[in-house]
JSON list of C-alpha atoms in Angstrom, two decimals:
[
{"chain": "B", "resi": 1, "resn": "MET", "atom": "CA", "xyz": [59.62, 79.33, 43.05]},
{"chain": "B", "resi": 2, "resn": "SER", "atom": "CA", "xyz": [56.83, 79.68, 45.52]},
{"chain": "B", "resi": 3, "resn": "ARG", "atom": "CA", "xyz": [55.87, 77.65, 48.51]},
{"chain": "B", "resi": 4, "resn": "ARG", "atom": "CA", "xyz": [52.31, 76.55, 47.54]},
{"chain": "B", "resi": 5, "resn": "ARG", "atom": "CA", "xyz": [50.02, 74.92, 49.86]},
{"chain": "B", "resi": 6, "resn": "PRO", "atom": "CA", "xyz": [46.67, 73.36, 49.26]},
{"chain": "B", "resi": 7, "resn": "SER", "atom": "CA", "xyz": [44.03, 75.98, 50.22]},
{"chain": "B", "resi": 8, "resn": "PRO", "atom": "CA", "xyz": [41.46, 75.13, 53.10]},
{"chain": "B", "resi": 9, "resn": "ARG", "atom": "CA", "xyz": [38.35, 73.45, 51.88]},
{"chain": "B", "resi": 10, "resn": "HIS", "atom": "CA", "xyz": [36.29, 76.03, 53.26]},
{"chain": "B", "resi": 11, "resn": "SER", "atom": "CA", "xyz": [38.31, 78.89, 52.52]},
{"chain": "B", "resi": 12, "resn": "LYS", "atom": "CA", "xyz": [36.69, 81.86, 50.85]},
{"chain": "B", "resi": 13, "resn": "PRO", "atom": "CA", "xyz": [37.43, 82.48, 47.00]},
{"chain": "B", "resi": 14, "resn": "SER", "atom": "CA", "xyz": [40.07, 85.00, 46.31]},
{"chain": "B", "resi": 15, "resn": "ARG", "atom": "CA", "xyz": [39.02, 88.22, 44.81]},
{"chain": "B", "resi": 16, "resn": "SER", "atom": "CA", "xyz": [40.45, 87.15, 41.49]},
{"chain": "B", "resi": 17, "resn": "SER", "atom": "CA", "xyz": [38.26, 84.12, 41.21]},
{"chain": "B", "resi": 18, "resn": "LYS", "atom": "CA", "xyz": [35.60, 86.26, 39.33]},
{"chain": "B", "resi": 19, "resn": "GLY", "atom": "CA", "xyz": [38.01, 87.29, 36.63]},
{"chain": "B", "resi": 20, "resn": "ALA", "atom": "CA", "xyz": [39.34, 90.48, 38.21]},
{"chain": "B", "resi": 21, "resn": "ALA", "atom": "CA", "xyz": [43.23, 90.97, 38.18]},
{"chain": "B", "resi": 22, "resn": "PRO", "atom": "CA", "xyz": [44.71, 89.82, 41.53]},
{"chain": "B", "resi": 23, "resn": "ARG", "atom": "CA", "xyz": [46.33, 92.50, 43.59]},
{"chain": "B", "resi": 24, "resn": "PRO", "atom": "CA", "xyz": [49.93, 92.43, 44.71]},
{"chain": "B", "resi": 25, "resn": "ALA", "atom": "CA", "xyz": [49.80, 90.85, 48.19]},
{"chain": "B", "resi": 26, "resn": "GLY", "atom": "CA", "xyz": [53.66, 91.48, 49.07]},
{"chain": "B", "resi": 27, "resn": "GLN", "atom": "CA", "xyz": [56.94, 91.42, 47.80]},
{"chain": "B", "resi": 28, "resn": "LEU", "atom": "CA", "xyz": [59.60, 89.09, 46.66]},
{"chain": "B", "resi": 29, "resn": "ARG", "atom": "CA", "xyz": [63.29, 90.32, 47.33]},
{"chain": "B", "resi": 30, "resn": "ILE", "atom": "CA", "xyz": [66.43, 89.02, 45.24]},
{"chain": "B", "resi": 31, "resn": "ILE", "atom": "CA", "xyz": [69.16, 88.07, 47.42]},
{"chain": "B", "resi": 32, "resn": "GLY", "atom": "CA", "xyz": [72.30, 88.13, 45.57]},
{"chain": "B", "resi": 33, "resn": "GLY", "atom": "CA", "xyz": [73.89, 88.53, 42.21]},
{"chain": "B", "resi": 34, "resn": "GLU", "atom": "CA", "xyz": [73.04, 91.48, 39.39]},
{"chain": "B", "resi": 35, "resn": "HIS", "atom": "CA", "xyz": [69.56, 92.25, 40.89]},
{"chain": "B", "resi": 36, "resn": "ARG", "atom": "CA", "xyz": [70.45, 92.00, 44.50]},
{"chain": "B", "resi": 37, "resn": "ARG", "atom": "CA", "xyz": [68.03, 93.88, 46.87]},
{"chain": "B", "resi": 38, "resn": "ARG", "atom": "CA", "xyz": [65.59, 94.38, 43.85]},
{"chain": "B", "resi": 39, "resn": "ARG", "atom": "CA", "xyz": [61.94, 93.85, 45.08]},
{"chain": "B", "resi": 40, "resn": "LEU", "atom": "CA", "xyz": [59.25, 92.62, 42.90]},
{"chain": "B", "resi": 41, "resn": "PRO", "atom": "CA", "xyz": [55.33, 92.21, 43.54]},
{"chain": "B", "resi": 42, "resn": "VAL", "atom": "CA", "xyz": [53.94, 88.94, 44.61]},
{"chain": "B", "resi": 43, "resn": "LEU", "atom": "CA", "xyz": [50.27, 88.54, 43.55]},
{"chain": "B", "resi": 44, "resn": "ASP", "atom": "CA", "xyz": [47.35, 88.01, 46.22]},
{"chain": "B", "resi": 45, "resn": "SER", "atom": "CA", "xyz": [46.67, 84.27, 45.37]},
{"chain": "B", "resi": 46, "resn": "PRO", "atom": "CA", "xyz": [45.94, 81.30, 47.80]},
{"chain": "B", "resi": 47, "resn": "GLY", "atom": "CA", "xyz": [48.86, 79.82, 48.96]},
{"chain": "B", "resi": 48, "resn": "LEU", "atom": "CA", "xyz": [51.31, 81.85, 46.98]},
{"chain": "B", "resi": 49, "resn": "ARG", "atom": "CA", "xyz": [54.44, 83.05, 48.79]},
{"chain": "B", "resi": 50, "resn": "PRO", "atom": "CA", "xyz": [58.06, 83.15, 48.10]},
{"chain": "B", "resi": 51, "resn": "THR", "atom": "CA", "xyz": [60.52, 80.61, 49.50]},
{"chain": "B", "resi": 52, "resn": "PRO", "atom": "CA", "xyz": [61.90, 82.28, 52.50]},
{"chain": "B", "resi": 53, "resn": "ASP", "atom": "CA", "xyz": [65.11, 84.55, 52.16]},
{"chain": "B", "resi": 54, "resn": "ARG", "atom": "CA", "xyz": [67.02, 82.35, 54.68]},
{"chain": "B", "resi": 55, "resn": "VAL", "atom": "CA", "xyz": [66.39, 79.17, 52.61]},
{"chain": "B", "resi": 56, "resn": "ARG", "atom": "CA", "xyz": [67.07, 80.65, 49.35]},
{"chain": "B", "resi": 57, "resn": "GLU", "atom": "CA", "xyz": [70.37, 82.13, 50.70]},
{"chain": "B", "resi": 58, "resn": "THR", "atom": "CA", "xyz": [71.67, 78.73, 52.27]},
{"chain": "B", "resi": 59, "resn": "LEU", "atom": "CA", "xyz": [70.51, 76.79, 49.01]},
{"chain": "B", "resi": 60, "resn": "PHE", "atom": "CA", "xyz": [72.57, 79.25, 46.64]},
{"chain": "B", "resi": 61, "resn": "ASN", "atom": "CA", "xyz": [75.56, 79.09, 49.05]},
{"chain": "B", "resi": 62, "resn": "TRP", "atom": "CA", "xyz": [75.49, 75.45, 48.63]},
{"chain": "B", "resi": 63, "resn": "LEU", "atom": "CA", "xyz": [75.23, 75.58, 44.92]},
{"chain": "B", "resi": 64, "resn": "GLY", "atom": "CA", "xyz": [78.14, 77.80, 44.62]},
{"chain": "B", "resi": 65, "resn": "MET", "atom": "CA", "xyz": [79.71, 78.05, 41.25]},
{"chain": "B", "resi": 66, "resn": "ALA", "atom": "CA", "xyz": [76.91, 75.63, 39.89]},
{"chain": "B", "resi": 67, "resn": "THR", "atom": "CA", "xyz": [74.77, 78.47, 39.29]},
{"chain": "B", "resi": 68, "resn": "PRO", "atom": "CA", "xyz": [76.73, 80.74, 36.93]},
{"chain": "B", "resi": 69, "resn": "GLY", "atom": "CA", "xyz": [76.09, 79.61, 33.35]},
{"chain": "B", "resi": 70, "resn": "ALA", "atom": "CA", "xyz": [73.53, 77.04, 34.62]},
{"chain": "B", "resi": 71, "resn": "ARG", "atom": "CA", "xyz": [70.49, 75.90, 32.54]},
{"chain": "B", "resi": 72, "resn": "VAL", "atom": "CA", "xyz": [67.46, 76.33, 34.90]},
{"chain": "B", "resi": 73, "resn": "LEU", "atom": "CA", "xyz": [64.12, 74.45, 34.99]},
{"chain": "B", "resi": 74, "resn": "ASP", "atom": "CA", "xyz": [61.80, 75.96, 37.70]},
{"chain": "B", "resi": 75, "resn": "LEU", "atom": "CA", "xyz": [58.47, 73.74, 38.14]},
{"chain": "B", "resi": 76, "resn": "PHE", "atom": "CA", "xyz": [55.68, 74.79, 40.03]},
{"chain": "B", "resi": 77, "resn": "ALA", "atom": "CA", "xyz": [57.41, 78.27, 39.74]},
{"chain": "B", "resi": 78, "resn": "GLY", "atom": "CA", "xyz": [54.68, 80.50, 41.39]},
{"chain": "B", "resi": 79, "resn": "THR", "atom": "CA", "xyz": [56.48, 83.57, 42.47]},
{"chain": "B", "resi": 80, "resn": "GLY", "atom": "CA", "xyz": [59.61, 82.47, 40.56]},
{"chain": "B", "resi": 81, "resn": "ALA", "atom": "CA", "xyz": [61.67, 83.13, 43.62]},
{"chain": "B", "resi": 82, "resn": "LEU", "atom": "CA", "xyz": [64.33, 80.33, 43.07]},
{"chain": "B", "resi": 83, "resn": "GLY", "atom": "CA", "xyz": [64.37, 80.91, 39.07]},
{"chain": "B", "resi": 84, "resn": "LEU", "atom": "CA", "xyz": [64.80, 84.56, 39.25]},
{"chain": "B", "resi": 85, "resn": "GLU", "atom": "CA", "xyz": [67.46, 84.33, 42.11]},
{"chain": "B", "resi": 86, "resn": "ALA", "atom": "CA", "xyz": [69.50, 81.84, 39.87]},
{"chain": "B", "resi": 87, "resn": "LEU", "atom": "CA", "xyz": [69.10, 84.30, 36.83]},
{"chain": "B", "resi": 88, "resn": "SER", "atom": "CA", "xyz": [70.22, 86.97, 38.94]},
{"chain": "B", "resi": 89, "resn": "ARG", "atom": "CA", "xyz": [73.29, 84.96, 39.97]},
{"chain": "B", "resi": 90, "resn": "GLY", "atom": "CA", "xyz": [74.41, 84.37, 36.47]},
{"chain": "B", "resi": 91, "resn": "ALA", "atom": "CA", "xyz": [72.22, 81.43, 35.07]},
{"chain": "B", "resi": 92, "resn": "ALA", "atom": "CA", "xyz": [72.40, 81.19, 31.18]},
{"chain": "B", "resi": 93, "resn": "GLN", "atom": "CA", "xyz": [68.74, 80.54, 30.61]},
{"chain": "B", "resi": 94, "resn": "ALA", "atom": "CA", "xyz": [65.69, 79.36, 32.65]},
{"chain": "B", "resi": 95, "resn": "VAL", "atom": "CA", "xyz": [62.36, 77.96, 31.86]},
{"chain": "B", "resi": 96, "resn": "LEU", "atom": "CA", "xyz": [59.72, 78.77, 34.65]},
{"chain": "B", "resi": 97, "resn": "VAL", "atom": "CA", "xyz": [56.62, 76.55, 34.61]},
{"chain": "B", "resi": 98, "resn": "GLU", "atom": "CA", "xyz": [53.47, 77.76, 36.24]},
{"chain": "B", "resi": 99, "resn": "ARG", "atom": "CA", "xyz": [49.92, 76.66, 35.33]},
{"chain": "B", "resi": 100, "resn": "ASP", "atom": "CA", "xyz": [48.00, 79.62, 36.74]},
{"chain": "B", "resi": 101, "resn": "PRO", "atom": "CA", "xyz": [47.81, 82.07, 33.62]},
{"chain": "B", "resi": 102, "resn": "ARG", "atom": "CA", "xyz": [47.48, 85.17, 36.12]},
{"chain": "B", "resi": 103, "resn": "VAL", "atom": "CA", "xyz": [50.55, 84.02, 38.16]},
{"chain": "B", "resi": 104, "resn": "ALA", "atom": "CA", "xyz": [52.54, 83.24, 34.98]},
{"chain": "B", "resi": 105, "resn": "ARG", "atom": "CA", "xyz": [51.65, 86.73, 33.54]},
{"chain": "B", "resi": 106, "resn": "ALA", "atom": "CA", "xyz": [52.96, 88.29, 36.90]},
{"chain": "B", "resi": 107, "resn": "LEU", "atom": "CA", "xyz": [56.23, 86.21, 36.28]},
{"chain": "B", "resi": 108, "resn": "SER", "atom": "CA", "xyz": [56.58, 87.50, 32.80]},
{"chain": "B", "resi": 109, "resn": "ASP", "atom": "CA", "xyz": [56.18, 91.18, 34.13]},
{"chain": "B", "resi": 110, "resn": "ASN", "atom": "CA", "xyz": [58.75, 90.60, 36.64]},
{"chain": "B", "resi": 111, "resn": "LEU", "atom": "CA", "xyz": [61.12, 89.40, 34.12]},
{"chain": "B", "resi": 112, "resn": "ALA", "atom": "CA", "xyz": [60.51, 92.31, 32.03]},
{"chain": "B", "resi": 113, "resn": "THR", "atom": "CA", "xyz": [60.88, 94.73, 35.03]},
{"chain": "B", "resi": 114, "resn": "LEU", "atom": "CA", "xyz": [64.47, 93.09, 35.70]},
{"chain": "B", "resi": 115, "resn": "GLY", "atom": "CA", "xyz": [65.23, 93.23, 32.00]},
{"chain": "B", "resi": 116, "resn": "ILE", "atom": "CA", "xyz": [65.80, 89.61, 31.69]},
{"chain": "B", "resi": 117, "resn": "ALA", "atom": "CA", "xyz": [65.41, 88.10, 28.15]},
{"chain": "B", "resi": 118, "resn": "ARG", "atom": "CA", "xyz": [67.03, 84.69, 28.53]},
{"chain": "B", "resi": 119, "resn": "ALA", "atom": "CA", "xyz": [64.04, 83.08, 30.42]},
{"chain": "B", "resi": 120, "resn": "GLU", "atom": "CA", "xyz": [60.74, 82.01, 29.32]},
{"chain": "B", "resi": 121, "resn": "VAL", "atom": "CA", "xyz": [57.49, 81.28, 31.24]},
{"chain": "B", "resi": 122, "resn": "ALA", "atom": "CA", "xyz": [55.60, 78.16, 30.24]},
{"chain": "B", "resi": 123, "resn": "VAL", "atom": "CA", "xyz": [51.88, 78.27, 31.10]},
{"chain": "B", "resi": 124, "resn": "ALA", "atom": "CA", "xyz": [51.52, 74.48, 31.94]},
{"chain": "B", "resi": 125, "resn": "ASP", "atom": "CA", "xyz": [50.81, 71.82, 34.40]},
{"chain": "B", "resi": 126, "resn": "ALA", "atom": "CA", "xyz": [54.33, 70.43, 35.52]},
{"chain": "B", "resi": 127, "resn": "LEU", "atom": "CA", "xyz": [53.76, 67.14, 34.75]},
{"chain": "B", "resi": 128, "resn": "ALA", "atom": "CA", "xyz": [52.29, 67.65, 31.42]},
{"chain": "B", "resi": 129, "resn": "PHE", "atom": "CA", "xyz": [55.24, 69.84, 30.62]},
{"chain": "B", "resi": 130, "resn": "LEU", "atom": "CA", "xyz": [57.66, 67.17, 31.57]},
{"chain": "B", "resi": 131, "resn": "ALA", "atom": "CA", "xyz": [55.71, 64.66, 29.14]},
{"chain": "B", "resi": 132, "resn": "GLY", "atom": "CA", "xyz": [56.89, 66.79, 26.27]},
{"chain": "B", "resi": 133, "resn": "THR", "atom": "CA", "xyz": [60.12, 66.99, 24.43]},
{"chain": "B", "resi": 134, "resn": "PRO", "atom": "CA", "xyz": [62.93, 67.25, 27.11]},
{"chain": "B", "resi": 135, "resn": "ARG", "atom": "CA", "xyz": [65.63, 69.98, 27.19]},
{"chain": "B", "resi": 136, "resn": "ALA", "atom": "CA", "xyz": [68.61, 68.82, 29.25]},
{"chain": "B", "resi": 137, "resn": "VAL", "atom": "CA", "xyz": [69.11, 71.33, 32.30]},
{"chain": "B", "resi": 138, "resn": "THR", "atom": "CA", "xyz": [71.90, 71.50, 34.80]},
{"chain": "B", "resi": 139, "resn": "LEU", "atom": "CA", "xyz": [69.77, 72.88, 37.84]},
{"chain": "B", "resi": 140, "resn": "ALA", "atom": "CA", "xyz": [66.15, 71.92, 38.51]},
{"chain": "B", "resi": 141, "resn": "PHE", "atom": "CA", "xyz": [63.87, 73.32, 41.20]},
{"chain": "B", "resi": 142, "resn": "ILE", "atom": "CA", "xyz": [61.10, 71.26, 42.19]},
{"chain": "B", "resi": 143, "resn": "ASP", "atom": "CA", "xyz": [58.31, 72.83, 44.89]},
{"chain": "B", "resi": 144, "resn": "PRO", "atom": "CA", "xyz": [54.99, 70.96, 44.25]},
{"chain": "B", "resi": 145, "resn": "PRO", "atom": "CA", "xyz": [51.83, 71.57, 46.42]},
{"chain": "B", "resi": 146, "resn": "PHE", "atom": "CA", "xyz": [52.06, 69.69, 49.54]},
{"chain": "B", "resi": 147, "resn": "ARG", "atom": "CA", "xyz": [50.47, 66.32, 50.02]},
{"chain": "B", "resi": 148, "resn": "GLN", "atom": "CA", "xyz": [49.31, 65.77, 46.61]},
{"chain": "B", "resi": 149, "resn": "GLY", "atom": "CA", "xyz": [51.66, 63.35, 45.69]},
{"chain": "B", "resi": 150, "resn": "LEU", "atom": "CA", "xyz": [53.51, 65.12, 42.95]},
{"chain": "B", "resi": 151, "resn": "ALA", "atom": "CA", "xyz": [57.26, 64.97, 44.01]},
{"chain": "B", "resi": 152, "resn": "ALA", "atom": "CA", "xyz": [57.77, 61.44, 43.21]},
{"chain": "B", "resi": 153, "resn": "PRO", "atom": "CA", "xyz": [56.37, 61.56, 39.64]},
{"chain": "B", "resi": 154, "resn": "CYS", "atom": "CA", "xyz": [58.13, 64.74, 38.87]},
{"chain": "B", "resi": 155, "resn": "CYS", "atom": "CA", "xyz": [61.45, 63.44, 39.79]},
{"chain": "B", "resi": 156, "resn": "ASP", "atom": "CA", "xyz": [61.10, 60.22, 37.77]},
{"chain": "B", "resi": 157, "resn": "ALA", "atom": "CA", "xyz": [59.89, 62.39, 34.81]},
{"chain": "B", "resi": 158, "resn": "LEU", "atom": "CA", "xyz": [63.10, 64.41, 35.08]},
{"chain": "B", "resi": 159, "resn": "GLU", "atom": "CA", "xyz": [65.04, 61.23, 34.43]},
{"chain": "B", "resi": 160, "resn": "ASP", "atom": "CA", "xyz": [63.50, 60.94, 31.09]},
{"chain": "B", "resi": 161, "resn": "GLY", "atom": "CA", "xyz": [66.12, 63.24, 29.37]},
{"chain": "B", "resi": 162, "resn": "TRP", "atom": "CA", "xyz": [65.56, 66.40, 31.33]},
{"chain": "B", "resi": 163, "resn": "LEU", "atom": "CA", "xyz": [68.89, 66.26, 33.33]},
{"chain": "B", "resi": 164, "resn": "GLU", "atom": "CA", "xyz": [72.39, 66.57, 32.54]},
{"chain": "B", "resi": 165, "resn": "THR", "atom": "CA", "xyz": [74.55, 63.85, 34.16]},
{"chain": "B", "resi": 166, "resn": "GLU", "atom": "CA", "xyz": [76.00, 66.12, 36.68]},
{"chain": "B", "resi": 167, "resn": "ALA", "atom": "CA", "xyz": [72.75, 68.15, 37.39]},
{"chain": "B", "resi": 168, "resn": "TRP", "atom": "CA", "xyz": [71.74, 69.67, 40.59]},
{"chain": "B", "resi": 169, "resn": "VAL", "atom": "CA", "xyz": [67.95, 69.26, 41.99]},
{"chain": "B", "resi": 170, "resn": "TYR", "atom": "CA", "xyz": [66.41, 71.05, 44.53]},
{"chain": "B", "resi": 171, "resn": "LEU", "atom": "CA", "xyz": [63.19, 69.48, 45.97]},
{"chain": "B", "resi": 172, "resn": "GLU", "atom": "CA", "xyz": [61.07, 71.16, 48.55]},
{"chain": "B", "resi": 173, "resn": "THR", "atom": "CA", "xyz": [58.34, 68.94, 50.35]},
{"chain": "B", "resi": 174, "resn": "GLU", "atom": "CA", "xyz": [56.34, 68.61, 53.36]},
{"chain": "B", "resi": 175, "resn": "SER", "atom": "CA", "xyz": [58.70, 67.76, 56.27]},
{"chain": "B", "resi": 176, "resn": "GLU", "atom": "CA", "xyz": [56.78, 64.51, 57.06]},
{"chain": "B", "resi": 177, "resn": "LEU", "atom": "CA", "xyz": [57.49, 63.10, 53.53]},
{"chain": "B", "resi": 178, "resn": "GLU", "atom": "CA", "xyz": [60.55, 61.21, 53.06]},
{"chain": "B", "resi": 179, "resn": "PRO", "atom": "CA", "xyz": [60.76, 61.47, 49.24]},
{"chain": "B", "resi": 180, "resn": "THR", "atom": "CA", "xyz": [61.57, 58.72, 46.86]},
{"chain": "B", "resi": 181, "resn": "VAL", "atom": "CA", "xyz": [64.12, 59.81, 44.27]},
{"chain": "B", "resi": 182, "resn": "PRO", "atom": "CA", "xyz": [66.00, 58.28, 41.32]},
{"chain": "B", "resi": 183, "resn": "GLY", "atom": "CA", "xyz": [69.03, 56.16, 42.21]},
{"chain": "B", "resi": 184, "resn": "THR", "atom": "CA", "xyz": [71.31, 58.42, 40.33]},
{"chain": "B", "resi": 185, "resn": "TRP", "atom": "CA", "xyz": [70.61, 61.28, 42.82]},
{"chain": "B", "resi": 186, "resn": "LYS", "atom": "CA", "xyz": [72.76, 61.73, 45.72]},
{"chain": "B", "resi": 187, "resn": "LEU", "atom": "CA", "xyz": [71.74, 63.91, 48.69]},
{"chain": "B", "resi": 188, "resn": "HIS", "atom": "CA", "xyz": [74.01, 66.80, 49.20]},
{"chain": "B", "resi": 189, "resn": "ARG", "atom": "CA", "xyz": [72.40, 68.88, 51.82]},
{"chain": "B", "resi": 190, "resn": "GLU", "atom": "CA", "xyz": [68.99, 69.59, 53.42]},
{"chain": "B", "resi": 191, "resn": "VAL", "atom": "CA", "xyz": [67.51, 72.40, 55.29]},
{"chain": "B", "resi": 192, "resn": "ARG", "atom": "CA", "xyz": [64.01, 72.49, 57.14]},
{"chain": "B", "resi": 193, "resn": "ALA", "atom": "CA", "xyz": [62.11, 75.77, 57.52]},
{"chain": "B", "resi": 194, "resn": "GLY", "atom": "CA", "xyz": [58.50, 75.55, 59.45]},
{"chain": "B", "resi": 195, "resn": "ASP", "atom": "CA", "xyz": [56.53, 72.77, 57.87]},
{"chain": "B", "resi": 196, "resn": "SER", "atom": "CA", "xyz": [58.84, 72.16, 54.75]},
{"chain": "B", "resi": 197, "resn": "THR", "atom": "CA", "xyz": [62.20, 70.52, 54.06]},
{"chain": "B", "resi": 198, "resn": "GLY", "atom": "CA", "xyz": [64.29, 71.29, 51.16]},
{"chain": "B", "resi": 199, "resn": "ARG", "atom": "CA", "xyz": [66.78, 68.80, 49.97]},
{"chain": "B", "resi": 200, "resn": "LEU", "atom": "CA", "xyz": [69.50, 69.47, 47.31]},
{"chain": "B", "resi": 201, "resn": "TYR", "atom": "CA", "xyz": [70.44, 66.42, 45.28]},
{"chain": "B", "resi": 202, "resn": "HIS", "atom": "CA", "xyz": [73.53, 65.95, 42.85]},
{"chain": "B", "resi": 203, "resn": "ARG", "atom": "CA", "xyz": [73.03, 63.56, 40.00]},
{"chain": "B", "resi": 204, "resn": "THR", "atom": "CA", "xyz": [75.76, 61.18, 39.08]},
{"chain": "B", "resi": 205, "resn": "GLU", "atom": "CA", "xyz": [76.37, 58.47, 36.88]},
{"chain": "B", "resi": 206, "resn": "GLU", "atom": "CA", "xyz": [76.51, 55.81, 39.66]},
{"chain": "B", "resi": 207, "resn": "THR", "atom": "CA", "xyz": [73.34, 54.42, 41.37]},
{"chain": "B", "resi": 208, "resn": "GLU", "atom": "CA", "xyz": [72.86, 55.20, 44.93]},
{"chain": "B", "resi": 209, "resn": "LYS", "atom": "CA", "xyz": [71.04, 52.39, 46.79]},
{"chain": "B", "resi": 210, "resn": "SER", "atom": "CA", "xyz": [70.19, 55.07, 49.57]},
{"chain": "B", "resi": 211, "resn": "HIS", "atom": "CA", "xyz": [68.90, 58.57, 49.06]},
{"chain": "B", "resi": 212, "resn": "THR", "atom": "CA", "xyz": [70.31, 59.71, 52.44]},
{"chain": "B", "resi": 213, "resn": "GLY", "atom": "CA", "xyz": [73.37, 61.91, 52.59]},
{"chain": "B", "resi": 214, "resn": "ASP", "atom": "CA", "xyz": [75.05, 64.68, 54.49]},
{"chain": "B", "resi": 215, "resn": "ALA", "atom": "CA", "xyz": [72.64, 67.22, 56.01]},
{"chain": "B", "resi": 216, "resn": "CYS", "atom": "CA", "xyz": [73.36, 70.64, 57.15]}
]
């Protein structure tokens, strides 16, 4: 998963805007699991950068044994930092959704580099993908572009058959946003990094009247 932010209105176009292949701009490091310490290229694309190592390490410490064997959905995948981390830590399968074909191709290349065959990259808009046939997952990552009103509709769409009863959902948004989530989601932990806040929810059968919970 990347941490995408809307590009400044007057920013210069990227070198890839004329059809040229984007250049590697940095690296993504896998934190733990089978591919621990492996480094993968991250494309030179506006707003595309991995979720910080500290946040990923904190998140997967919270998830503990929920990751091995998990069926993962990584929306707005970007660099695939979270989806790839989950796969390295034993997730059974994953779907990484990314609408930019160039970024999606880089994701597929990185999966091939790691020799991971139990994942697929879907080149699609996240909401359009969720409008399709659901596949129940046990772990979902949502990291939409900031300040575009995408968090709430994605959360609502996941409730339409995409989540197992005891699924975990990680949502990363701009820190000033107090997200509205389905009543079946209970806040488990949250972490702030810079201008973003990540929240880990645990889905239950009981409806919660409040979406507040224990914070780290």
